Amino acid sequence: MAQKKLVIKVTAGSDAPERCSQAFTVAAVAVASGVEVSLWLTGESSWFALPGRAAEFELPHAAPLPDLIDSIRSGGQITVCTQCAARRDITEQDVLDGVRIAGAQLFVQEAMGDGVQALVY
């Protein structure tokens, strides 16, 4: 049986905190459940790939974003959209360890794989 994979694209950051938190929470729970996870940060969520930025995020009754990111990085992949990173002058040298910057071609490849479920927040 093929391993299940979950690809999540989060488009919201501090501008839509509930959607943002939901995406990170689902990704962290999936990793904890043994699911292969690929979390894509686009738009305003791209900022959370930078050290310290997640600590600035607050949402009552939600798990702390730095904890969720650590959980996801421990067993999943976090990717920042190439164009979104460029628009914000974010480079590979700026992001957290283990976070990559990649483009739409890789996103489509991941999302179209066998056994993959994709979600967009």
Tab-separated table of N, CA, C and O in Angstrom, residues 45-93:
chain	number	residue	atom	x	y	z
A	45	SER	N	1.877	34.070	4.450
A	45	SER	CA	2.420	33.018	5.319
A	45	SER	C	3.915	32.811	5.089
A	45	SER	O	4.596	32.220	5.927
A	46	SER	N	4.431	33.313	3.981
A	46	SER	CA	5.861	33.171	3.669
A	46	SER	C	6.747	33.724	4.782
A	46	SER	O	7.847	33.215	5.020
A	47	TRP	N	6.271	34.753	5.454
A	47	TRP	CA	7.064	35.367	6.527
A	47	TRP	C	7.389	34.388	7.652
A	47	TRP	O	8.393	34.542	8.347
A	48	PHE	N	6.561	33.360	7.842
A	48	PHE	CA	6.784	32.436	8.954
A	48	PHE	C	7.935	31.467	8.698
A	48	PHE	O	8.277	30.673	9.567
A	49	ALA	N	8.547	31.541	7.537
A	49	ALA	CA	9.738	30.751	7.255
A	49	ALA	C	10.991	31.409	7.837
A	49	ALA	O	12.050	30.788	7.874
A	50	LEU	N	10.856	32.638	8.297
A	50	LEU	CA	11.995	33.369	8.845
A	50	LEU	C	12.097	33.153	10.352
A	50	LEU	O	11.072	33.131	11.048
A	51	PRO	N	13.322	33.023	10.866
A	51	PRO	CA	13.490	32.849	12.311
A	51	PRO	C	12.834	33.993	13.091
A	51	PRO	O	12.964	35.162	12.729
A	52	GLY	N	12.093	33.631	14.136
A	52	GLY	CA	11.490	34.618	15.019
A	52	GLY	C	10.129	35.132	14.593
A	52	GLY	O	9.385	35.661	15.423
A	53	ARG	N	9.776	35.006	13.335
A	53	ARG	CA	8.509	35.574	12.856
A	53	ARG	C	7.295	34.849	13.439
A	53	ARG	O	6.284	35.470	13.742
A	54	ALA	N	7.373	33.547	13.597
A	54	ALA	CA	6.233	32.798	14.127
A	54	ALA	C	5.945	33.190	15.573
A	54	ALA	O	4.794	33.157	16.006
A	55	ALA	N	6.958	33.585	16.311
A	55	ALA	CA	6.778	33.977	17.709
A	55	ALA	C	5.934	35.245	17.834
A	55	ALA	O	5.332	35.495	18.881
A	56	GLU	N	5.864	36.024	16.766
A	56	GLU	CA	5.073	37.255	16.769
A	56	GLU	C	3.584	36.982	16.519
A	56	GLU	O	2.752	37.859	16.741
A	57	PHE	N	3.260	35.779	16.074
A	57	PHE	CA	1.885	35.425	15.722
A	57	PHE	C	1.107	35.056	16.976
A	57	PHE	O	1.570	34.256	17.780
A	58	GLU	N	-0.080	35.641	17.134
A	58	GLU	CA	-0.916	35.330	18.288
A	58	GLU	C	-2.337	35.060	17.834
A	58	GLU	O	-2.884	35.789	17.008
A	59	LEU	N	-2.922	34.011	18.389
A	59	LEU	CA	-4.323	33.688	18.164
A	59	LEU	C	-4.829	32.981	19.419
A	59	LEU	O	-4.318	31.909	19.771
A	60	PRO	N	-5.812	33.583	20.110
A	60	PRO	CA	-6.322	32.953	21.333
A	60	PRO	C	-6.804	31.524	21.071
A	60	PRO	O	-7.389	31.228	20.025
A	61	HIS	N	-6.527	30.654	22.023
A	61	HIS	CA	-6.988	29.260	22.017
A	61	HIS	C	-6.354	28.437	20.899
A	61	HIS	O	-6.902	27.397	20.516
A	62	ALA	N	-5.241	28.882	20.362
A	62	ALA	CA	-4.532	28.143	19.309
A	62	ALA	C	-3.156	27.743	19.823
A	62	ALA	O	-2.564	28.433	20.658
A	63	ALA	N	-2.664	26.641	19.308
A	63	ALA	CA	-1.305	26.215	19.656
A	63	ALA	C	-0.313	27.265	19.168
A	63	ALA	O	-0.527	27.881	18.117
A	64	PRO	N	0.758	27.486	19.912
A	64	PRO	CA	1.762	28.463	19.477
A	64	PRO	C	2.360	28.065	18.120
A	64	PRO	O	2.751	26.904	17.917
A	65	LEU	N	2.416	29.010	17.213
A	65	LEU	CA	2.903	28.743	15.869
A	65	LEU	C	4.338	28.204	15.856
A	65	LEU	O	4.626	27.278	15.088
A	66	PRO	N	5.249	28.706	16.695
A	66	PRO	CA	6.596	28.127	16.685
A	66	PRO	C	6.602	26.631	17.011
A	66	PRO	O	7.369	25.866	16.420
A	67	ASP	N	5.723	26.206	17.931
A	67	ASP	CA	5.638	24.788	18.281
A	67	ASP	C	5.126	23.967	17.101
A	67	ASP	O	5.620	22.866	16.827
A	68	LEU	N	4.121	24.499	16.403
A	68	LEU	CA	3.581	23.793	15.241
A	68	LEU	C	4.638	23.673	14.148
A	68	LEU	O	4.800	22.604	13.540
A	69	ILE	N	5.374	24.743	13.914
A	69	ILE	CA	6.421	24.707	12.889
A	69	ILE	C	7.490	23.687	13.251
A	69	ILE	O	7.937	22.913	12.396
A	70	ASP	N	7.896	23.662	14.509
A	70	ASP	CA	8.894	22.671	14.939
A	70	ASP	C	8.385	21.254	14.718
A	70	ASP	O	9.135	20.378	14.270
A	71	SER	N	7.117	21.019	15.019
A	71	SER	CA	6.530	19.690	14.809
A	71	SER	C	6.532	19.320	13.335
A	71	SER	O	6.869	18.186	12.969
A	72	ILE	N	6.163	20.259	12.498
A	72	ILE	CA	6.118	19.983	11.061
A	72	ILE	C	7.520	19.723	10.522
A	72	ILE	O	7.742	18.770	9.769
A	73	ARG	N	8.479	20.539	10.931
A	73	ARG	CA	9.854	20.353	10.451
A	73	ARG	C	10.453	19.036	10.926
A	73	ARG	O	11.322	18.472	10.259
A	74	SER	N	9.976	18.511	12.059
A	74	SER	CA	10.540	17.262	12.588
A	74	SER	C	10.203	16.057	11.718
A	74	SER	O	10.925	15.066	11.733
A	75	GLY	N	9.106	16.132	10.979
A	75	GLY	CA	8.735	14.965	10.188
A	75	GLY	C	8.122	15.279	8.846
A	75	GLY	O	7.640	14.396	8.155
A	76	GLY	N	8.133	16.546	8.464
A	76	GLY	CA	7.561	16.950	7.188
A	76	GLY	C	8.460	17.946	6.484
A	76	GLY	O	9.560	18.230	6.938
A	77	GLN	N	7.966	18.468	5.394
A	77	GLN	CA	8.717	19.434	4.600
A	77	GLN	C	7.958	20.751	4.554
A	77	GLN	O	6.749	20.755	4.330
A	78	ILE	N	8.665	21.852	4.769
A	78	ILE	CA	8.086	23.183	4.611
A	78	ILE	C	8.777	23.844	3.432
A	78	ILE	O	10.008	23.844	3.336
A	79	THR	N	7.964	24.409	2.546
A	79	THR	CA	8.471	25.051	1.337
A	79	THR	C	7.863	26.440	1.208
A	79	THR	O	6.661	26.609	1.427
A	80	VAL	N	8.677	27.403	0.834
A	80	VAL	CA	8.196	28.751	0.525
A	80	VAL	C	8.144	28.887	-0.990
A	80	VAL	O	9.086	28.509	-1.697
A	81	CYS	N	7.049	29.421	-1.483
A	81	CYS	CA	6.870	29.681	-2.913
A	81	CYS	C	7.974	30.606	-3.424
A	81	CYS	O	8.287	31.621	-2.792
A	82	THR	N	8.556	30.249	-4.556
A	82	THR	CA	9.650	31.029	-5.134
A	82	THR	C	9.255	32.481	-5.370
A	82	THR	O	9.984	33.402	-4.982
A	83	GLN	N	8.127	32.696	-6.030
A	83	GLN	CA	7.707	34.070	-6.333
A	83	GLN	C	7.366	34.847	-5.067
A	83	GLN	O	7.693	36.033	-4.955
A	84	CYS	N	6.724	34.181	-4.116
A	84	CYS	CA	6.365	34.841	-2.859
A	84	CYS	C	7.614	35.244	-2.089
A	84	CYS	O	7.673	36.328	-1.505
A	85	ALA	N	8.613	34.375	-2.085
A	85	ALA	CA	9.886	34.696	-1.426
A	85	ALA	C	10.554	35.880	-2.115
A	85	ALA	O	11.018	36.814	-1.451
A	86	ALA	N	10.589	35.859	-3.432
A	86	ALA	CA	11.238	36.937	-4.185
A	86	ALA	C	10.559	38.280	-3.923
A	86	ALA	O	11.237	39.306	-3.773
A	87	ARG	N	9.237	38.288	-3.865
A	87	ARG	CA	8.503	39.534	-3.618
A	87	ARG	C	8.821	40.120	-2.248
A	87	ARG	O	8.643	41.317	-2.025
A	88	ARG	N	9.256	39.273	-1.343
A	88	ARG	CA	9.548	39.704	0.023
A	88	ARG	C	11.049	39.730	0.310
A	88	ARG	O	11.463	39.860	1.451
A	89	ASP	N	11.846	39.566	-0.729
A	89	ASP	CA	13.314	39.537	-0.585
A	89	ASP	C	13.777	38.477	0.401
A	89	ASP	O	14.725	38.674	1.152
A	90	ILE	N	13.099	37.338	0.411
A	90	ILE	CA	13.485	36.203	1.253
A	90	ILE	C	14.347	35.270	0.409
A	90	ILE	O	13.969	34.903	-0.703
A	91	THR	N	15.502	34.890	0.937
A	91	THR	CA	16.399	33.990	0.234
A	91	THR	C	16.590	32.705	1.037
A	91	THR	O	16.193	32.622	2.208
A	92	GLU	N	17.236	31.723	0.418
A	92	GLU	CA	17.539	30.452	1.093
A	92	GLU	C	18.350	30.685	2.375
A	92	GLU	O	18.208	29.940	3.337
A	93	GLN	N	19.182	31.714	2.388
A	93	GLN	CA	20.004	31.995	3.564
A	93	GLN	C	19.185	32.572	4.714
A	93	GLN	O	19.616	32.543	5.864
